[in-house]
Coordinates of C-alpha atoms in Angstrom, one line a residue:
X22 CA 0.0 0.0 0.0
X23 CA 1.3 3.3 -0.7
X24 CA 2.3 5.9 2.2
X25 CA 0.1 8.3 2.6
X26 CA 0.8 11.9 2.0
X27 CA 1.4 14.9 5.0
X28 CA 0.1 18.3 3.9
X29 CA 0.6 21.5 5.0
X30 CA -3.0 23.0 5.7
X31 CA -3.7 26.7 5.3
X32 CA -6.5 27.3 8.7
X33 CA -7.3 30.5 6.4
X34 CA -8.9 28.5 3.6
X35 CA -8.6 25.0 4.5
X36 CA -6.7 24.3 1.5
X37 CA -3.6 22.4 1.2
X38 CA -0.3 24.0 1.2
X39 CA 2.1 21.6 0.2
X40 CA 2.8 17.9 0.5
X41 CA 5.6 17.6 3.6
X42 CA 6.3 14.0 4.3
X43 CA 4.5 11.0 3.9
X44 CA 3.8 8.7 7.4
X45 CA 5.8 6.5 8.5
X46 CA 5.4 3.0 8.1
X47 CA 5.7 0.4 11.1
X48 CA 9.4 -0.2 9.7
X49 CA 10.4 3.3 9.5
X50 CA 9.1 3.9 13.5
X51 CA 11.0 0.5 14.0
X52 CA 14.1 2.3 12.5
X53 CA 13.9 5.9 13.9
X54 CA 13.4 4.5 17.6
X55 CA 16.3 1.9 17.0
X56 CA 18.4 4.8 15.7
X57 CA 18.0 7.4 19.0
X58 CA 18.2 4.4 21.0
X59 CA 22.0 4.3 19.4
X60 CA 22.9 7.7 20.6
X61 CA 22.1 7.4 24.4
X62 CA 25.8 6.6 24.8
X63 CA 26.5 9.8 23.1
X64 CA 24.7 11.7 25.3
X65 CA 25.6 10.9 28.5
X66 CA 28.5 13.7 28.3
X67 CA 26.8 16.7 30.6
X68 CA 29.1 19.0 28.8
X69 CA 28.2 17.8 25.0
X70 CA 24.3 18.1 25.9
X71 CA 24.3 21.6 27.3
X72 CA 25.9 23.1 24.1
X73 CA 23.2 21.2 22.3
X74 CA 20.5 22.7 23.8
X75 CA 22.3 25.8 23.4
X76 CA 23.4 25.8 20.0
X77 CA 19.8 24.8 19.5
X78 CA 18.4 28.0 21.5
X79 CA 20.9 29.7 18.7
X80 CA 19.9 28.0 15.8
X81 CA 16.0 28.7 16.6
X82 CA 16.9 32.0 17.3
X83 CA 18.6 33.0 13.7
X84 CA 16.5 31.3 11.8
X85 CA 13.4 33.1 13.9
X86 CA 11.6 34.8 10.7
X87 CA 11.6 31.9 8.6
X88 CA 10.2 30.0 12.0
X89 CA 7.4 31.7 12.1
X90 CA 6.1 32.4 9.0
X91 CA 5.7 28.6 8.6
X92 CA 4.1 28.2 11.6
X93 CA 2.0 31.0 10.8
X94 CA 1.0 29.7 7.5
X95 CA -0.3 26.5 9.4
X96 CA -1.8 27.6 12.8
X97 CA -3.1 31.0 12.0
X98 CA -1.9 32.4 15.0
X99 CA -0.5 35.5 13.6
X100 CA 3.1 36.6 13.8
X101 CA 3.2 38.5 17.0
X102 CA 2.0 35.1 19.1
X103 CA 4.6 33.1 17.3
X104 CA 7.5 35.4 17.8
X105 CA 6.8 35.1 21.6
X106 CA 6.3 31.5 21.6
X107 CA 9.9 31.6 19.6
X108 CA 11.4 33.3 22.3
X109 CA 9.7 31.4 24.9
X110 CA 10.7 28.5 23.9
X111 CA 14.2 29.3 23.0
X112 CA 14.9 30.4 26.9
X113 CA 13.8 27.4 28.0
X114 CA 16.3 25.0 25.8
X115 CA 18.6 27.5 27.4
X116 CA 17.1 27.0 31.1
X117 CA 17.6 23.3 30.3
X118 CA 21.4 23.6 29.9
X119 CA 21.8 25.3 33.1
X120 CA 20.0 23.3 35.0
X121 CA 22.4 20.5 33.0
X122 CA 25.4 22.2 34.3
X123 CA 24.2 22.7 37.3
X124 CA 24.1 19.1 37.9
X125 CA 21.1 19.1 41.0
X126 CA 18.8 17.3 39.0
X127 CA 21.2 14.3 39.4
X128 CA 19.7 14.2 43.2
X129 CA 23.2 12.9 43.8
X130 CA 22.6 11.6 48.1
X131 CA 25.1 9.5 50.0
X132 CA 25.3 8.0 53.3
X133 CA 28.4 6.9 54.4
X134 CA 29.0 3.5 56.3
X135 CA 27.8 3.1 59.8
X136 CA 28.7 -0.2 61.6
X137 CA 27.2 0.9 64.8
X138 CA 24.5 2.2 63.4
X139 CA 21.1 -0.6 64.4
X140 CA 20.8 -2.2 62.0
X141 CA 24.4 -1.6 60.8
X142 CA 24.7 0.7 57.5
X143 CA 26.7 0.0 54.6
X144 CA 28.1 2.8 52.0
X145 CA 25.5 4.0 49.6
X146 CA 25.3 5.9 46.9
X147 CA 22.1 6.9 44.9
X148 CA 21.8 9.5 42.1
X149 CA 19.2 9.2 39.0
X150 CA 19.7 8.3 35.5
X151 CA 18.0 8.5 31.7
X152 CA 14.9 5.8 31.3
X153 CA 16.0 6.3 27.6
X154 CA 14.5 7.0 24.2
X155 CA 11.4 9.2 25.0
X156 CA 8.4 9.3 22.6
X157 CA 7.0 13.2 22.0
X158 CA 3.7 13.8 20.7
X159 CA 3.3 17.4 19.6
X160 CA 0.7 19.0 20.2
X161 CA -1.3 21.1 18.0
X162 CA -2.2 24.8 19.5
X163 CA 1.8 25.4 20.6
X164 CA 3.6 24.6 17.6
X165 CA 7.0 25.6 19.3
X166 CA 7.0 25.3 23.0
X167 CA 4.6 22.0 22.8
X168 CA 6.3 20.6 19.9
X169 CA 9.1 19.5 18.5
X170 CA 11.6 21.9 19.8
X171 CA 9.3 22.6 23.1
X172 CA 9.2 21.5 26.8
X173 CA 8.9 17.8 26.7
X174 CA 11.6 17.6 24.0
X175 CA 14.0 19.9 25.8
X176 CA 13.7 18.1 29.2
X177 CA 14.3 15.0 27.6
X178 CA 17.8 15.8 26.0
X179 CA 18.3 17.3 29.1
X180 CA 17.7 14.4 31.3
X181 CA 20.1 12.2 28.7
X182 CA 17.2 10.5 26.7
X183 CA 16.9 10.4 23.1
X184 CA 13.4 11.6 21.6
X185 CA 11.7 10.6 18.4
X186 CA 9.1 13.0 18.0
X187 CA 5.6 12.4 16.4
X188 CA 4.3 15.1 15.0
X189 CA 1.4 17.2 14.8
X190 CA -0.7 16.8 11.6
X191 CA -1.6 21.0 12.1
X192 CA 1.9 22.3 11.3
X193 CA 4.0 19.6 9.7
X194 CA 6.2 21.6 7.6
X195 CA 7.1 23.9 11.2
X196 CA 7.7 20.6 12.4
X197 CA 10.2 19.3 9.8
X198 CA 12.3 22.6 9.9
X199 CA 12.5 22.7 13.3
X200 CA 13.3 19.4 13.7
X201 CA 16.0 19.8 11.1
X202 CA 17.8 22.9 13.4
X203 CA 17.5 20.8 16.5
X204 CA 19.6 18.4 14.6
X205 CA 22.1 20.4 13.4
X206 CA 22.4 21.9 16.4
X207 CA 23.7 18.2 17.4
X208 CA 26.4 18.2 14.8
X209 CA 28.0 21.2 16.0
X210 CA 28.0 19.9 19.6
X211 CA 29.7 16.8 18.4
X212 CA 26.4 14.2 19.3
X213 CA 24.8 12.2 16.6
X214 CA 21.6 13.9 14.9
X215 CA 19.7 10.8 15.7
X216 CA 19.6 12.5 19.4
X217 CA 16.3 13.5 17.5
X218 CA 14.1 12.2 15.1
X219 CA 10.9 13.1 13.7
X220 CA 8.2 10.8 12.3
X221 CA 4.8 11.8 10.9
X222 CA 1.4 10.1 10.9
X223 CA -1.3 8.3 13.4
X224 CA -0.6 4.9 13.4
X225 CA 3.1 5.8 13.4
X226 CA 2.1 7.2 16.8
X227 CA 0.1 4.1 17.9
X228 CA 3.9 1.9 16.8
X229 CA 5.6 4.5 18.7
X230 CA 4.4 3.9 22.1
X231 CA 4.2 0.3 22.0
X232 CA 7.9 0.0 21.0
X233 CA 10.4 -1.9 23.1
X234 CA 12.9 0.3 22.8
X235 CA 10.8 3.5 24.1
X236 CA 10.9 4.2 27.5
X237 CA 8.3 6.6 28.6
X238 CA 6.0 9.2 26.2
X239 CA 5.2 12.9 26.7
X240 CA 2.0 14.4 25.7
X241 CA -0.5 17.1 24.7
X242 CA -3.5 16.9 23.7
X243 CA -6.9 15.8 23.6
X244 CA -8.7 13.1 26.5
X245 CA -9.5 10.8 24.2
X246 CA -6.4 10.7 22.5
X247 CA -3.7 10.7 25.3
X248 CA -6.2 8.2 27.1
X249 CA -5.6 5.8 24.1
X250 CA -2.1 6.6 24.1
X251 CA -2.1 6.1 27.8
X252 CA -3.6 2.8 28.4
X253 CA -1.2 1.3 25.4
X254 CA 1.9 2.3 27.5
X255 CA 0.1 0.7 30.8
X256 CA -1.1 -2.6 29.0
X257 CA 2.4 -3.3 26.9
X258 CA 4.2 -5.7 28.3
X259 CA 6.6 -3.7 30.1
X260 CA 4.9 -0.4 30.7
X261 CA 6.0 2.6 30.5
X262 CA 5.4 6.0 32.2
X263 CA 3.2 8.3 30.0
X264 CA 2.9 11.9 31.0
X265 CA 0.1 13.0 29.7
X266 CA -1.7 16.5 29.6
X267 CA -5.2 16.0 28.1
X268 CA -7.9 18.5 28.9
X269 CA -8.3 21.2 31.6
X270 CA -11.9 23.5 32.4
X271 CA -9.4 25.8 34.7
X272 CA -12.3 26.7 37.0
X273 CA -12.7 30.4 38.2
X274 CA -14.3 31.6 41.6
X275 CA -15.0 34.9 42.2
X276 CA -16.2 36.2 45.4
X277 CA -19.0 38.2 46.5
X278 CA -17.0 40.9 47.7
X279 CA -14.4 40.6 44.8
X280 CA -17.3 41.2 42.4
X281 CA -18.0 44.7 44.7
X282 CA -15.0 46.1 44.7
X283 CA -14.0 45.7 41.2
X284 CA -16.7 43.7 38.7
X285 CA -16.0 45.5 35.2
X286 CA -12.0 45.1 35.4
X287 CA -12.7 41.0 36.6
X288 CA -15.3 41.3 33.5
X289 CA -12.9 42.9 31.2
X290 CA -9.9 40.8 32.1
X291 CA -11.3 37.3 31.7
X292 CA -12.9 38.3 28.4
X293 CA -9.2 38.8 27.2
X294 CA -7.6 35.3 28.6
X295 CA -11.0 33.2 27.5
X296 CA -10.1 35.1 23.9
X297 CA -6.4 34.9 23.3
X298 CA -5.2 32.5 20.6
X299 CA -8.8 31.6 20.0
X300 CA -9.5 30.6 23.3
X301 CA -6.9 27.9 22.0
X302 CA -4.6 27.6 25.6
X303 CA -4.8 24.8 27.4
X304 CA -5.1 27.2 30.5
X305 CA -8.2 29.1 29.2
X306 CA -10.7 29.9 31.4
X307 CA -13.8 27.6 30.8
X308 CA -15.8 28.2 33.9
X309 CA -16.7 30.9 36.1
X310 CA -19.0 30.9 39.8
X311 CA -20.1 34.6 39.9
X312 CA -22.1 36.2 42.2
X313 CA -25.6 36.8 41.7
X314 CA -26.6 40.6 42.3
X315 CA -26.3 43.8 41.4
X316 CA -22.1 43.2 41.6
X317 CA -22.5 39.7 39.8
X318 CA -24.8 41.4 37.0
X319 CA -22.0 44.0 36.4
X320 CA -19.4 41.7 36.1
X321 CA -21.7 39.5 33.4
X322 CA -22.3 42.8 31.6
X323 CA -18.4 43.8 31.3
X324 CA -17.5 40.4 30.4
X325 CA -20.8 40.8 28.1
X326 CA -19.6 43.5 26.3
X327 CA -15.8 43.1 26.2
X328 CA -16.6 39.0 24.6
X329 CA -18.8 41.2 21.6
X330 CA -16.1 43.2 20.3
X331 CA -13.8 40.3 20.2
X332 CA -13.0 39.9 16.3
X333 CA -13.9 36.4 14.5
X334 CA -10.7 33.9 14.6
X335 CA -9.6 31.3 12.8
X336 CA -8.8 28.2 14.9
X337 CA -5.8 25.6 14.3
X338 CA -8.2 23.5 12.1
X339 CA -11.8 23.1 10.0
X340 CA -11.8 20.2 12.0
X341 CA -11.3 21.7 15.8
X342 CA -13.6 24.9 14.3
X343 CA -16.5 22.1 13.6
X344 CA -16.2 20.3 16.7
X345 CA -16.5 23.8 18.2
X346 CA -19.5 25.2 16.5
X347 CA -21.1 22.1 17.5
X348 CA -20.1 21.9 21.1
X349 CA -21.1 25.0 21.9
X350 CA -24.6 24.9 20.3
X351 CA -25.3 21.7 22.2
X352 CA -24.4 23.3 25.2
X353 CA -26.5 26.6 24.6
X354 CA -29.5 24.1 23.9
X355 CA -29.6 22.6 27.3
X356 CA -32.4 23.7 29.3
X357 CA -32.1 26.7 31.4
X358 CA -28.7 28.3 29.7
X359 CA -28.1 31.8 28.2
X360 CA -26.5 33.1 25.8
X361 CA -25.2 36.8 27.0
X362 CA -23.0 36.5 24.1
X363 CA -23.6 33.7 21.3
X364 CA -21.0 31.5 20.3
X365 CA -20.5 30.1 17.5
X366 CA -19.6 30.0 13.2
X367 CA -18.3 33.6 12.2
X368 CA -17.3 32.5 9.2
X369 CA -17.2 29.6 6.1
X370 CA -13.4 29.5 8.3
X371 CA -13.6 31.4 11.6
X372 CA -15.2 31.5 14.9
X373 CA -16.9 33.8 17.2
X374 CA -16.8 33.7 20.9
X375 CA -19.5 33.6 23.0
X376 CA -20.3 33.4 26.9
X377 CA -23.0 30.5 27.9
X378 CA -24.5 31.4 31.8
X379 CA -26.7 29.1 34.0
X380 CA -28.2 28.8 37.6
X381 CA -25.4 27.3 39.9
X382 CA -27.7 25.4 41.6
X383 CA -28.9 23.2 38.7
X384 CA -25.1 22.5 38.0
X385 CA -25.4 21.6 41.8
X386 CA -28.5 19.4 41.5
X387 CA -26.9 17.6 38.9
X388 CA -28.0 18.6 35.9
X389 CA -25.6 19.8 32.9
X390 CA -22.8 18.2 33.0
X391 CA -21.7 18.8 29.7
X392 CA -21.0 22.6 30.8
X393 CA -18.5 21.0 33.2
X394 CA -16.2 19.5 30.1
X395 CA -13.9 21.6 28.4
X396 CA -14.9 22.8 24.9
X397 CA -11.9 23.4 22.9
X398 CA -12.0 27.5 21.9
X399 CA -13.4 30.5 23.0
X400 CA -16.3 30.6 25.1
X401 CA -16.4 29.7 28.8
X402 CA -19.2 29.1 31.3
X403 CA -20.4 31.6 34.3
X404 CA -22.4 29.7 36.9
X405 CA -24.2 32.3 39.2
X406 CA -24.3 31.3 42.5
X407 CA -27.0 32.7 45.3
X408 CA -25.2 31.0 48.4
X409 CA -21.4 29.7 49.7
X410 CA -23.3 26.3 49.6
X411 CA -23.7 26.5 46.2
X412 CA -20.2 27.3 45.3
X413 CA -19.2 23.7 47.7
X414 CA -21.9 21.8 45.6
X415 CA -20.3 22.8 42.5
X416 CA -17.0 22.6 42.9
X417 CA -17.5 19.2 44.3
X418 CA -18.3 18.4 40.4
X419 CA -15.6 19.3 39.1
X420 CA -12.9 17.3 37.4
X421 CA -8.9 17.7 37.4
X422 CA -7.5 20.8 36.3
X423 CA -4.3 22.6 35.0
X424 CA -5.5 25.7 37.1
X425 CA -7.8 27.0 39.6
X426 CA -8.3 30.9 40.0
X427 CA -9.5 32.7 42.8
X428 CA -10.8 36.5 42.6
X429 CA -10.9 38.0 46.1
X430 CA -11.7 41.5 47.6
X431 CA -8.6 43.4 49.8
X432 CA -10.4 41.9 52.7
X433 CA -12.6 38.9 52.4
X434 CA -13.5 36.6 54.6
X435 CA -14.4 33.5 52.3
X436 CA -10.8 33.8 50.9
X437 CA -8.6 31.2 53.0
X438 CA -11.5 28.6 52.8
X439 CA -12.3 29.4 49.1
X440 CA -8.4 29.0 48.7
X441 CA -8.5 25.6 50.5
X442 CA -11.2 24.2 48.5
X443 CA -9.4 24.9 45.0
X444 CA -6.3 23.2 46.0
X445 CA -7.2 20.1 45.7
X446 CA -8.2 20.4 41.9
X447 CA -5.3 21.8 40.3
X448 CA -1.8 22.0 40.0
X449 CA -1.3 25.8 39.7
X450 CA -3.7 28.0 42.1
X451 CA -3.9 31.8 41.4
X452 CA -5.0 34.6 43.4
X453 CA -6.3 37.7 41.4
X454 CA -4.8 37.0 38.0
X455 CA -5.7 34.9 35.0
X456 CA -4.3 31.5 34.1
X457 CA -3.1 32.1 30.3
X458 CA 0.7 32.2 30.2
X459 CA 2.8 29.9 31.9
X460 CA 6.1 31.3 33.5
X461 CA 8.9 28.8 32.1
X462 CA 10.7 28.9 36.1
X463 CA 12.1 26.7 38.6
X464 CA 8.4 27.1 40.8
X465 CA 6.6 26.3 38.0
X466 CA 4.0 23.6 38.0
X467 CA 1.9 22.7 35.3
X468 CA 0.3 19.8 35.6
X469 CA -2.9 18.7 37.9
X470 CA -5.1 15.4 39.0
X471 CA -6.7 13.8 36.3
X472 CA -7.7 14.0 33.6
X473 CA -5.7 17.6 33.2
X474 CA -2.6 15.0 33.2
X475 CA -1.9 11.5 33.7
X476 CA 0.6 11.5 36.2
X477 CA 1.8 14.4 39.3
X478 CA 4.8 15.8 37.1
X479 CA 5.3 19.3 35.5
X480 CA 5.7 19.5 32.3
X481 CA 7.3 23.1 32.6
X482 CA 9.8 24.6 34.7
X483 CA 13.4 22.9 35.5
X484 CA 11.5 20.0 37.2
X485 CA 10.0 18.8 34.2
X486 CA 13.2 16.8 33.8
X487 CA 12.2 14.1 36.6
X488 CA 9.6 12.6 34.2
X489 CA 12.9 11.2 32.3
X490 CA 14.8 9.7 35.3
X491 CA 15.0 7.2 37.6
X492 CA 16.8 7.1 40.9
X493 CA 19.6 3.9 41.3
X494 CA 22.2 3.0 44.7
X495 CA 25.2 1.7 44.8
X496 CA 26.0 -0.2 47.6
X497 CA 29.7 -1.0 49.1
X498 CA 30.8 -0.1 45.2
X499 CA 34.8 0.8 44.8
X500 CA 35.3 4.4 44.5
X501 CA 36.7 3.6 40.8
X502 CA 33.7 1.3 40.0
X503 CA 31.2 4.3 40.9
X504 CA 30.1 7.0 38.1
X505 CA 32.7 10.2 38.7
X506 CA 29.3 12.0 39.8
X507 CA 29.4 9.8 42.9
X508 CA 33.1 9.4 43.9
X509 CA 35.0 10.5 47.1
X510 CA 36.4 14.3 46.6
X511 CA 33.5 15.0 44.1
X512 CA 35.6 15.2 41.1
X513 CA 33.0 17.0 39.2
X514 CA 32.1 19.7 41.7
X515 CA 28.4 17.7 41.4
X516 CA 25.5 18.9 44.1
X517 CA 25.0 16.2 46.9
X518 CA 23.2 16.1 49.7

């Protein structure tokens, strides 16, 4: 049977571009996995990977323009977004060969022998080390800094672990060129390119985690696609860890005094992060619990009015726009739900946000739980709530989450328990701000309980690089038998505890 084509898709038109690649057969996953696998000896040189990642911070940057006009001319995202993502995602393949030099990440602990100790102690060692080849799956609405060149990929090299990288069928072309600086960007630090390889198609994703030879998967995407992808690495015969970020509602509380003291700036500034990039972040703000009242109305009518002068957009896809329209007209059709703003079609190839708003209490009562799944775009959900109760009742419902926000007055009493209650559903909590943008930092966590991802790691920040190690002791080992990272008189100057 013949391989099927990859196009480049213009979001614009819906009209193919180009053809990029054609996908990769079971044989040619078979053959990139073998060929990282090859490199991990390479690789282990701290010093060789941290001028990789550099070089490949360098090589991203100069060749920024052409970058992003690709991934402009498949995502639609406009050049301003993608020069930001560019730079984002550059500083963090640098951040990554700090935190290589650095050398903490190695969790290097020892405990010297104790013969008196009860019961006695020997001489041990531990520090962690690559799982080995790591399968990426790119994910559509970043195609830079959740991609090929982007946080999963850059913590991976990081940690020592080749990546073959399956990418996204949205932006193919921005995948191949960026896939072809990452690996010359190997060449000039002296590894093999097969550090990184690139493969395209579905079922060459389906080969990919069921390999022998891979040893954990990174993800972003949908639930019911990393779920697939998810119970194939748990059911194969050795399985593997597979971090997994699949959907997020990223719940939003605001209080009854926060509504008083400042309803029309709340209004106005959750308009703008339900909005950006077509309401296309994984951190958008899908649901609300507002006040009901005077305060509560104000707040509906600034969000109200800044939502309706939002322009049409064109989303990453025809078919992420159809599954849109569609999910958001079912939703408005449910009994008892307004449309202050309609979403919906703006165009034959665009979008136009909406706001959907329902009675708290027949969330509460159990009803509508279709407004408590995430739909993919802009347009997010504002529960109004008469009573505290009600705000319990609800967020009782809700699933795992990315993020949870919190809009408080100066001084508010329902804070600290409001606060305590939003804990346990996320893995990033803010007070008085809005969840788009995710700081690339050491505190950083972005991740949450399921389904938001499929395991408690980050998947930014310098901690992300844990999902790619494992921790191993030597016991009573010779000091020449040990790794240099774990000899007496720390030859490498290495962090220990």
């Amino acid at each position: 049977m013949a391989a099927e084509p990859v196009w480049s898709v213009d979001p614009r038109t819906g009209k193919p571009r180009e053809q990029v690649a054609v996908e990769a057969t079971a044989e040619e996953v078979d053959h990139a996995v073998r060929a990282a696998h090859a490199t991990r000896e390479a690789l282990a040189d701290r010093t060789a990977r941290a001028v990789f990642l550099r070089a490949a911070a360098d090589l991203l940057d100069a060749s920024g323009e052409h970058v992003v006009e690709a991934a402009d001319a498949e995502t639609a995202l406009g050049p301003v977004r993608l020069t930001g993502e560019l730079a984002r995602t550059t500083a963090q393949l640098r951040a990554f060969a700090d935190v290589v030099e650095d050398g903490w990440f190695l969790d290097v602990r020892i405990d010297p022998p104790d013969p008196g100790a009860t019961p006695p102690r020997p001489d041990l060692r531990r520090w962690k080390i690559p799982l080995g080849v790591v399968a990426v799956y790119a994910a559509g609405n970043f195609p830079l800094a959740f991609s090929v060149p982007g946080g999963d990929t850059a913590s991976a090299l990081a940690a020592g672990c080749p990546v073959v990288v399956k990418a996204h069928p949205d932006h193919p072309a921005t995948s191949e060129l960026c896939a072809s600086l990452l690996r010359r960007a190997a060449a000039k630090a002296g590894l093999p390119e097969d550090v990184v390889v690139l493969v395209h198609g579905f079922d060459a994703g389906v080969e990919l985690v069921r390999h022998p030879l891979v040893a954990a998967a990174g993800f972003t995407g949908s639930i019911r696609g990393g779920r697939a992808l998810f119970d194939a690495a748990v059911t194969r015969p050795v399985p593997i860890p597979f971090h997994g970020e699949l959907g997020s509602l990223n719940p939003v509380v605001v209080t009854e005094a926060a509504a008083a003291e400042r309803a029309e700036e709340i209004g106005a500034g959750l308009a703008g992060s339900l909005t950006l990039g077509a309401g296309q972040f994984c951190t958008k703000p899908g649901f609300v619990l507002a006040p009901r009242g005077a305060d509560g109305d104000r707040f509906l009518d600034a969000l109200t009015a800044a939502v309706s002068e939002t322009e049409p957009a064109v989303m990453l896809d025809h078919r992420m726009r159809d599954a849109f329209v569609a999910g958001v007209a079912e939703r408005a059709a449910l009994a008892g739900v307004a449309t202050p703003v309609t979403p919906g079609a703006g165009g034959a190839h665009t979008v136009s946000a909406g706001v959907l708003a329902v009675d708290a209490a027949a969330l509460a009562d159990g009803g509508h739980h279709l407004l408590l799944e995430e739909c993919f775009g802009p347009v997010t959900v504002v529960a109004r709530y008469s009573t505290r109760e009600e705000v319990t009742a609800v967020l009782g419902l809700l699933p795992g989450n990315l993020t949870a926000t919190l809009h408080i007055a100066e001084e508010d009493d329902a804070a600290a328990a409001l606060l305590a209650e939003l804990t346990p559903l996320a893995g990033r909590v803010l007070v008085n701000g809005w969840p788009t943008g995710v700081a690339v930092a050491p505190a950083q966590h972005h991740g949450g309980p399921y389904p938001a991802t499929t395991s408690t790691s980050t998947s930014v920040g310098a901690t992300a690089i844990e999902r790619w190690l494992r921790p191993v002791t030597y016991q009573s080992t010779p000091d020449r038998l040990l790794p240099p990272e774990l000899r007496d008189g720390n030859p490498l100057g290495v962090p220990r505890r």
